[in-house]
Short mmCIF file of C-alpha atoms in Angstrom, two decimals:
data_model
loop_
_atom_site.label_atom_id
_atom_site.label_comp_id
_atom_site.label_asym_id
_atom_site.label_seq_id
_atom_site.Cartn_x
_atom_site.Cartn_y
_atom_site.Cartn_z
CA MET A 431 -0.04 0.02 0.07
CA ARG A 432 1.17 3.53 -0.81
CA PHE A 433 -0.01 7.16 0.31
CA ASN A 434 1.88 10.28 -0.68
CA SER A 435 0.76 13.73 -0.42
CA SER A 436 1.61 17.55 -0.25
CA ILE A 437 -0.23 19.69 2.31
CA SER A 438 -1.65 22.86 1.07
CA ASN A 439 -3.28 24.11 4.20
CA ILE A 440 -1.00 23.25 7.38
CA SER A 441 -3.10 25.90 9.51
CA THR A 442 -6.49 24.26 9.21
CA PHE A 443 -4.86 20.78 9.45
CA THR A 444 -3.11 21.75 12.69
CA LYS A 445 -6.11 23.30 14.15
CA PHE A 446 -8.28 20.46 13.28
CA THR A 447 -5.94 17.81 14.88
CA ALA A 448 -5.95 20.08 17.88
CA SER A 449 -9.63 19.91 18.39
CA LEU A 450 -9.39 16.01 18.25
CA VAL A 451 -6.50 16.02 21.05
CA SER A 452 -8.88 17.25 23.65
CA ILE A 453 -11.21 14.33 23.06
CA GLY A 454 -8.76 11.15 22.69
CA ASN A 455 -5.55 9.92 22.21
CA PHE A 456 -5.86 7.76 19.29
CA ALA A 457 -7.78 8.17 15.84
CA TRP A 458 -9.10 5.88 13.34
CA VAL A 459 -7.74 7.54 10.15
CA ARG A 460 -9.41 6.16 6.93
CA LEU A 461 -7.97 7.02 3.88
CA GLU A 462 -9.76 6.82 0.48
CA ASN A 463 -9.58 7.85 -3.02
CA ASP A 464 -11.80 11.18 -2.52
CA GLN A 465 -11.67 11.74 1.11
CA VAL A 466 -10.02 11.18 4.57
CA ARG A 467 -12.29 10.21 7.70
CA PHE A 468 -10.85 10.81 11.15
CA THR A 469 -12.81 8.94 14.02
CA ILE A 470 -12.69 8.76 17.63
CA ALA A 471 -15.36 6.59 19.05
CA PRO A 472 -14.73 5.56 22.75
CA GLU A 473 -17.46 3.25 24.32
CA GLN A 474 -18.50 6.11 26.52
CA GLY A 475 -18.62 9.96 26.27
CA THR A 476 -17.93 11.99 23.15
CA GLN A 477 -17.46 10.68 19.74
CA VAL A 478 -16.02 12.55 16.86
CA TRP A 479 -16.75 11.51 13.11
CA ALA A 480 -14.83 13.72 10.57
CA VAL A 481 -14.83 13.52 6.83
CA LEU A 482 -12.45 15.97 5.18
CA ALA A 483 -12.65 16.53 1.34
CA ILE A 484 -9.33 16.17 -0.09
CA ASP A 485 -8.59 19.74 -1.40
CA THR A 486 -9.56 20.83 2.09
CA ILE A 487 -5.99 20.03 3.22
CA PHE A 488 -3.79 18.20 0.69
CA GLU A 489 -2.71 19.75 -2.69
CA ARG A 490 -1.24 16.61 -4.04
CA TYR A 491 -2.89 13.05 -2.93
CA SER A 492 -1.93 9.71 -4.27
CA ILE A 493 -3.00 6.71 -2.51
CA GLN A 494 -2.92 2.87 -3.65
CA SER A 495 -3.91 -0.43 -1.96
CA ALA A 496 -5.71 -3.68 -2.48
CA ALA A 497 -8.83 -2.75 -0.78
CA PRO A 498 -11.72 -1.34 -2.49
CA ASN A 499 -11.46 2.41 -3.17
CA ASN A 500 -7.99 2.00 -2.47
CA THR A 501 -8.90 2.32 1.35
CA ILE A 502 -6.02 2.32 3.97
CA ASN A 503 -7.01 2.19 7.56
CA LEU A 504 -4.51 3.41 10.38
CA GLU A 505 -4.46 3.98 14.25
CA VAL A 506 -2.80 7.21 14.69
CA PRO A 507 -1.59 8.87 17.89
CA ILE A 508 -2.97 12.47 17.72
CA ASP A 509 -0.86 14.22 20.05
CA GLN A 510 2.07 13.11 18.23
CA LEU A 511 0.68 13.96 15.04
CA LEU A 512 -0.13 17.34 16.43
CA ARG A 513 3.58 18.01 17.62
CA ALA A 514 4.96 17.18 14.09
CA LEU A 515 2.19 19.58 12.36
CA LYS A 516 3.11 22.37 14.78
CA SER A 517 6.79 22.23 13.63
CA ALA A 518 5.51 22.84 10.01
CA TYR A 519 4.33 26.29 10.86
CA GLY A 520 5.67 28.81 8.39
CA ALA A 521 7.18 25.98 6.36
CA ALA A 522 7.75 26.54 2.56
CA SER A 523 6.30 23.01 1.83
CA ALA A 524 5.24 19.93 3.73
CA ALA A 525 4.58 16.57 2.66
CA LEU A 526 3.03 13.55 4.35
CA ARG A 527 3.56 9.83 3.47
CA LEU A 528 3.02 6.40 4.65
CA THR A 529 6.46 4.25 4.84
CA LYS A 530 8.56 2.13 7.11
CA LYS A 531 11.35 2.77 9.55
CA ASP A 532 12.99 -0.15 11.31
CA ASN A 533 10.02 -2.03 9.84
CA VAL A 534 7.58 -0.07 11.64
CA PRO A 535 4.81 1.91 9.69
CA VAL A 536 5.01 5.62 10.04
CA LEU A 537 3.53 8.72 8.73
CA ALA A 538 6.41 10.80 7.91
CA LEU A 539 5.91 14.64 7.41
CA THR A 540 8.83 16.22 5.37
CA ILE A 541 8.96 19.87 6.17
CA ARG A 542 11.31 22.16 3.98
CA ARG A 543 12.00 25.83 5.15
CA ASN A 544 14.02 28.45 3.16
CA THR A 545 16.02 30.99 5.42
CA ILE A 546 18.10 33.96 4.26
CA THR A 547 21.46 34.38 5.29
CA ASN A 548 24.09 37.01 4.86
CA ALA A 549 27.51 35.87 4.17
CA ALA A 550 30.71 37.54 3.43
CA PRO A 551 32.70 36.44 0.48
CA ALA A 552 36.25 35.29 1.17
CA GLY A 553 38.77 38.43 0.62
CA ALA A 554 35.93 41.13 0.97
CA PHE A 555 37.70 42.85 3.78
CA GLU A 556 41.38 42.46 2.42
CA ALA A 557 41.79 46.01 1.53
CA SER A 558 40.84 47.21 5.07
CA ASP A 559 44.41 46.52 6.42
CA ARG A 560 46.07 48.65 3.75
CA ALA A 561 46.40 52.29 3.62
CA PRO A 562 45.19 53.28 0.01
CA SER A 563 47.03 55.99 -1.53
CA ALA A 564 44.38 56.65 -4.06
CA ALA A 565 40.59 55.69 -4.66
CA PRO A 566 40.22 52.15 -5.94
CA GLY A 567 40.48 51.97 -9.60
CA VAL A 568 42.32 55.31 -10.03
CA GLY A 569 45.70 54.17 -9.19
CA GLY A 570 48.28 53.63 -6.54
CA SER A 571 47.77 50.71 -4.36
CA GLY A 572 44.01 50.35 -4.46
CA ASP A 573 42.45 47.07 -5.47
CA ALA A 574 39.65 47.73 -7.67
CA SER A 575 38.74 43.81 -7.65
CA VAL A 576 37.72 44.18 -3.88
CA PRO A 577 33.89 43.83 -3.46
CA LEU A 578 32.27 46.76 -1.99
CA GLU A 579 29.43 44.92 -0.06
CA ALA A 580 29.52 43.81 3.29
CA GLY A 581 28.10 40.45 2.36
CA VAL A 582 25.71 38.61 -0.04
CA SER A 583 22.25 37.10 0.82
CA ARG A 584 22.09 33.36 0.09
CA ASP A 585 18.81 31.18 0.28
CA VAL A 586 19.26 28.20 2.41
CA GLU A 587 16.99 25.24 2.31
CA THR A 588 16.76 23.17 5.40
CA ILE A 589 14.74 19.89 5.37
CA VAL A 590 13.00 18.11 8.50
CA THR A 591 11.56 14.99 8.57
CA GLN A 592 9.16 14.15 11.61
CA ASN A 593 8.02 10.03 11.99
CA VAL A 594 4.75 9.64 13.69
CA ALA A 595 4.36 5.71 14.41
CA VAL A 596 1.06 4.36 13.62
CA ARG A 597 -0.53 0.95 13.19
CA VAL A 598 -2.09 -0.23 9.74
CA LEU A 599 -5.49 -1.92 10.56
CA PRO A 600 -7.06 -4.59 8.88
CA GLY A 601 -10.47 -3.91 7.25
CA ALA A 602 -12.24 -6.43 9.12
CA SER A 603 -11.14 -4.77 12.42
CA VAL A 604 -12.87 -1.79 11.73
CA GLU A 605 -15.80 -3.13 9.77
CA GLY A 606 -18.05 -2.77 12.83
CA ILE A 607 -17.62 0.77 13.90
CA ARG A 608 -20.69 2.72 13.06
CA GLU A 609 -21.92 6.17 13.84
CA PRO A 610 -24.33 6.51 16.61
CA ARG A 611 -28.04 6.44 15.72
CA CYS A 612 -30.71 8.14 17.26
CA ARG A 613 -34.19 9.43 16.25
CA GLU A 614 -34.47 12.91 14.04
CA PRO A 615 -33.60 15.95 16.03
CA ASP A 616 -36.24 18.19 17.78
CA VAL A 617 -34.48 21.42 17.38
CA HIS A 618 -31.74 22.39 14.86
CA ILE A 619 -30.11 25.84 15.37
CA MET A 620 -27.07 27.67 14.31
CA LEU A 621 -24.56 28.28 17.19
CA PRO A 622 -22.86 31.77 17.90
CA SER A 623 -19.20 32.07 18.57
CA LEU A 624 -18.16 28.81 20.37
CA SER A 625 -15.38 30.86 22.06
CA GLN A 626 -18.22 32.90 23.55
CA ILE A 627 -20.08 30.08 24.38
CA LYS A 628 -17.08 28.40 25.94
CA GLY A 629 -16.07 31.47 27.95
CA ILE A 630 -19.71 31.36 29.69
CA SER A 631 -19.85 27.35 29.99
CA ASP A 632 -16.44 27.33 31.75
CA ARG A 633 -17.69 30.13 34.37
CA PHE A 634 -20.71 27.96 34.95
CA THR A 635 -18.91 24.79 35.54
CA LYS A 636 -16.36 26.47 37.77
CA ILE A 637 -19.28 28.23 39.85
CA ALA A 638 -21.26 24.91 40.09
CA THR A 639 -18.20 23.18 41.20
CA GLY A 640 -17.45 25.39 43.69
CA ALA A 641 -21.15 25.15 45.07
CA ARG A 642 -20.55 21.44 44.94
CA SER A 643 -17.16 21.46 46.97
CA SER A 644 -19.17 22.87 49.91
CA GLY A 645 -20.14 19.56 50.79
CA SER A 646 -18.05 16.70 52.60
CA ALA A 647 -14.66 15.93 51.56
CA THR A 648 -15.59 12.55 50.76
CA ALA A 649 -18.41 13.48 48.37
CA THR A 650 -16.56 15.95 46.52
CA ALA A 651 -13.67 13.47 45.91
CA THR A 652 -16.27 11.03 44.50
CA LEU A 653 -17.66 13.54 42.23
CA ALA A 654 -14.12 14.67 41.10
CA ARG A 655 -13.45 11.29 40.01
CA THR A 656 -16.78 10.83 38.23
CA SER A 657 -17.71 13.70 36.21
CA GLY A 658 -17.88 17.35 36.22
CA PRO A 659 -21.06 19.57 36.80
CA ARG A 660 -23.85 19.04 34.52
CA LEU A 661 -24.85 21.75 32.18
CA GLU A 662 -28.25 22.01 30.96
CA PHE A 663 -28.34 22.99 27.16
CA SER A 664 -31.58 23.87 25.48
CA ALA A 665 -32.79 25.59 22.15
CA ASN A 666 -36.29 26.19 20.41
CA MET A 667 -37.15 26.47 16.68
CA HIS A 668 -37.51 30.29 17.33
CA GLY A 669 -33.98 31.24 17.60
CA SER A 670 -33.37 31.04 21.27
CA LEU A 671 -30.48 29.02 22.80
CA ARG A 672 -30.32 28.71 26.64
CA LEU A 673 -27.30 27.50 29.04
CA ARG A 674 -28.19 26.55 32.58
CA THR A 675 -26.47 24.94 35.58
CA SER A 676 -28.00 24.67 39.04
CA THR A 677 -27.27 23.28 42.53
CA ASP A 678 -29.00 23.14 45.61
CA ALA A 679 -27.37 26.33 46.54
CA LEU A 680 -27.76 28.41 43.13
CA SER A 681 -29.29 28.55 39.72
CA ILE A 682 -27.70 30.61 36.64
CA THR A 683 -28.86 30.91 33.34
CA SER A 684 -27.72 32.56 30.02
CA VAL A 685 -29.93 33.02 27.02
CA TRP A 686 -29.02 33.96 23.35
CA HIS A 687 -31.77 35.28 21.10
CA GLY A 688 -32.12 36.09 17.18
CA LEU A 689 -30.15 33.04 16.13
CA THR A 690 -30.89 30.95 12.98
CA ASN A 691 -32.80 28.02 12.74
CA PRO A 692 -31.72 26.47 9.35
CA GLU A 693 -34.35 25.02 6.99
CA LEU A 694 -34.20 21.62 6.10
CA ASP A 695 -33.41 20.11 2.59
CA PRO A 696 -36.02 17.88 1.33
CA THR A 697 -33.43 15.89 -0.29
CA GLN A 698 -31.60 14.88 3.00
CA VAL A 699 -35.06 14.13 4.77
CA GLU A 700 -36.42 10.64 4.30
CA GLY A 701 -40.02 11.19 2.56
CA GLY A 702 -38.82 14.57 1.03
CA GLU A 703 -41.44 17.35 1.64
CA GLU A 704 -43.69 15.01 3.35
CA GLY A 705 -41.13 14.01 5.67
CA ILE A 706 -40.35 17.75 6.64
CA ARG A 707 -44.05 18.20 7.38
CA ASN A 708 -43.96 15.47 9.69
CA HIS A 709 -40.54 15.99 11.11
CA PRO A 710 -40.04 16.71 15.16
CA SER A 711 -38.64 20.10 14.33
CA THR A 712 -41.57 21.16 12.53
CA ARG A 713 -44.02 20.43 15.24
CA MET A 714 -41.55 22.50 17.51
CA ARG A 715 -41.65 25.43 15.19
CA GLN A 716 -45.39 25.44 15.56
CA MET A 717 -45.26 25.55 19.15
CA ASP A 718 -45.97 29.12 20.42
CA THR A 719 -43.13 29.77 22.50
CA HIS A 720 -43.40 33.15 23.77
CA GLU A 721 -40.45 35.92 23.70
CA GLY A 722 -39.04 36.32 27.23
CA ASP A 723 -40.13 32.76 28.21
CA ASP A 724 -36.91 31.69 28.78
CA ASP A 725 -37.60 29.46 31.87
CA GLY A 726 -40.50 27.81 30.43
CA ASP A 727 -40.04 24.21 28.80
CA SER A 728 -42.86 24.37 26.12
CA GLY A 729 -41.09 24.05 22.81
CA TRP A 730 -37.63 23.93 24.15
CA ALA A 731 -35.48 20.53 23.37
CA THR A 732 -33.12 20.00 26.34
CA VAL A 733 -30.12 17.83 26.82
CA ARG A 734 -27.90 17.63 29.85
CA ILE A 735 -24.26 17.30 29.32
CA ASP A 736 -21.04 16.90 31.47
CA GLY A 737 -19.61 20.54 31.86
CA ARG A 738 -15.75 19.34 31.38
CA ASP A 739 -16.60 17.19 28.43
CA TRP A 740 -18.62 19.98 26.89
CA SER A 741 -15.30 22.47 27.21
CA ARG A 742 -13.08 19.94 25.56
CA VAL A 743 -15.64 19.69 22.62
CA LEU A 744 -15.88 23.44 22.35
CA SER A 745 -12.22 23.46 21.29
CA VAL A 746 -13.36 22.89 17.72
CA GLY A 747 -14.33 26.60 17.78
CA ARG A 748 -10.56 27.43 16.72
CA LEU A 749 -11.57 25.95 13.23
CA GLY A 750 -13.77 28.87 12.50
CA GLY A 751 -16.53 27.27 10.41
CA ARG A 752 -20.32 27.85 11.13
CA VAL A 753 -21.63 25.10 13.65
CA ILE A 754 -25.23 23.53 13.58
CA ALA A 755 -26.38 22.02 16.77
CA CYS A 756 -29.15 19.57 16.64
CA PHE A 757 -31.01 18.58 19.88
CA VAL A 758 -32.54 15.16 20.49
CA HIS A 759 -34.66 16.06 23.50
CA ASP A 760 -33.29 14.08 26.79
CA GLN A 761 -30.99 11.88 24.52
CA ALA A 762 -28.11 13.66 22.53
CA LEU A 763 -26.51 16.86 21.40
CA ILE A 764 -24.88 16.64 17.77
CA LEU A 765 -22.85 19.33 16.63
CA TYR A 766 -21.97 19.52 12.90
CA VAL A 767 -18.74 21.89 12.42
CA TYR A 768 -18.22 22.99 8.63
CA LEU A 769 -14.56 23.40 7.85
CA PRO A 770 -13.46 26.34 6.13
CA THR A 771 -11.54 25.67 2.86
CA GLY A 772 -8.36 27.02 1.35
CA ASN A 773 -5.83 28.81 3.50
CA ASP A 774 -8.23 30.78 5.40
CA ASP A 775 -6.55 31.58 8.74
CA ASP A 776 -8.78 34.43 9.53
CA GLY A 777 -11.89 32.13 9.16
CA ASP A 778 -13.82 34.10 6.86
CA GLY A 779 -13.53 31.90 3.88
CA ASP A 780 -15.94 29.58 2.20
CA GLN A 781 -17.14 26.63 3.74
CA ALA A 782 -15.27 23.30 2.33
CA GLU A 783 -17.61 21.13 0.38
CA GLY A 784 -17.83 17.82 1.80
CA SER A 785 -15.60 18.82 4.87
CA ILE A 786 -17.60 18.42 8.21
CA LEU A 787 -16.80 17.37 11.69
CA THR A 788 -19.40 15.74 13.62
CA ASP A 789 -19.50 15.67 17.66
CA PHE A 790 -21.84 13.32 19.34
CA LEU A 791 -22.61 14.09 22.74
CA PRO A 792 -24.85 11.58 24.86
CA GLU A 793 -27.06 12.81 27.40
CA SER A 794 -25.20 12.97 30.92
CA VAL A 795 -26.86 10.63 33.25
#
């Protein structure tokens, strides 16, 4: 099997990998002819399913294997891949290939850097030890061949290769891994800035943790070993989003209004137009949710999630793409993060066609 590529968007690839590190240590990477898949699917907790179009990250991409669609399955240590990618910042070029070192399969990241140095040519300052009797080239002991410049600029290329040890997975070993299945969402809404949500969520989690720690030391230690404070995340089909946490001692809530509830695409819903008319979100949209009724439950879909787990998931905000949240009431929260395409370091570019990261957060019991 063979895999060879050149990376065109090292910034997005690095940010994407950094968002995975907070979820798990290893990722199943599935290389195919037309896309690359990254999956982190622990038995419990948050799962990540990402599909990247080739041109989101790669400029040149070549793959060959005996499997259908030239598929290659790898187990990749995400933290090591991230360290290698960070070292490629500012490089003139970066290439990624699958090879072997000491009979161990590795992803080799070859980084090329161009640096400009100033070097003085030999003999450039010979005339400085003399006392010329005339200007150079006019006569006397002046040497007209001596260069006048103090040095010349030279472009020096440096090549560094970072090796990330991986494990090649047989197709049969990953055949049974499937995305979680749940019923159609009750509410779908476009989220505001994830950095803003993270700041508020982290404050809520800290406050709730402090309130819980006022109990006995034994109870506090038990809670610390199990999970963080639960956050109650709710949304409706009228552009409102609500974040709440409560303990025996306090209850705090933050609400956003004026957000967008995207329209469903009939081609993506089973049953087409009829399926949309009977969709749970359509029924939720028809509910009379009064403006300012932020504490009521009518028309709201709610999911309770672990505060610390939620904070790790929100690191995906560094990618800068738009995020749509789907609420399956009392069951799960699903985030769809659409990755920006091209060298879009400022996050204001187009969304990459077919490049999407999906976070699946189950209800915290």
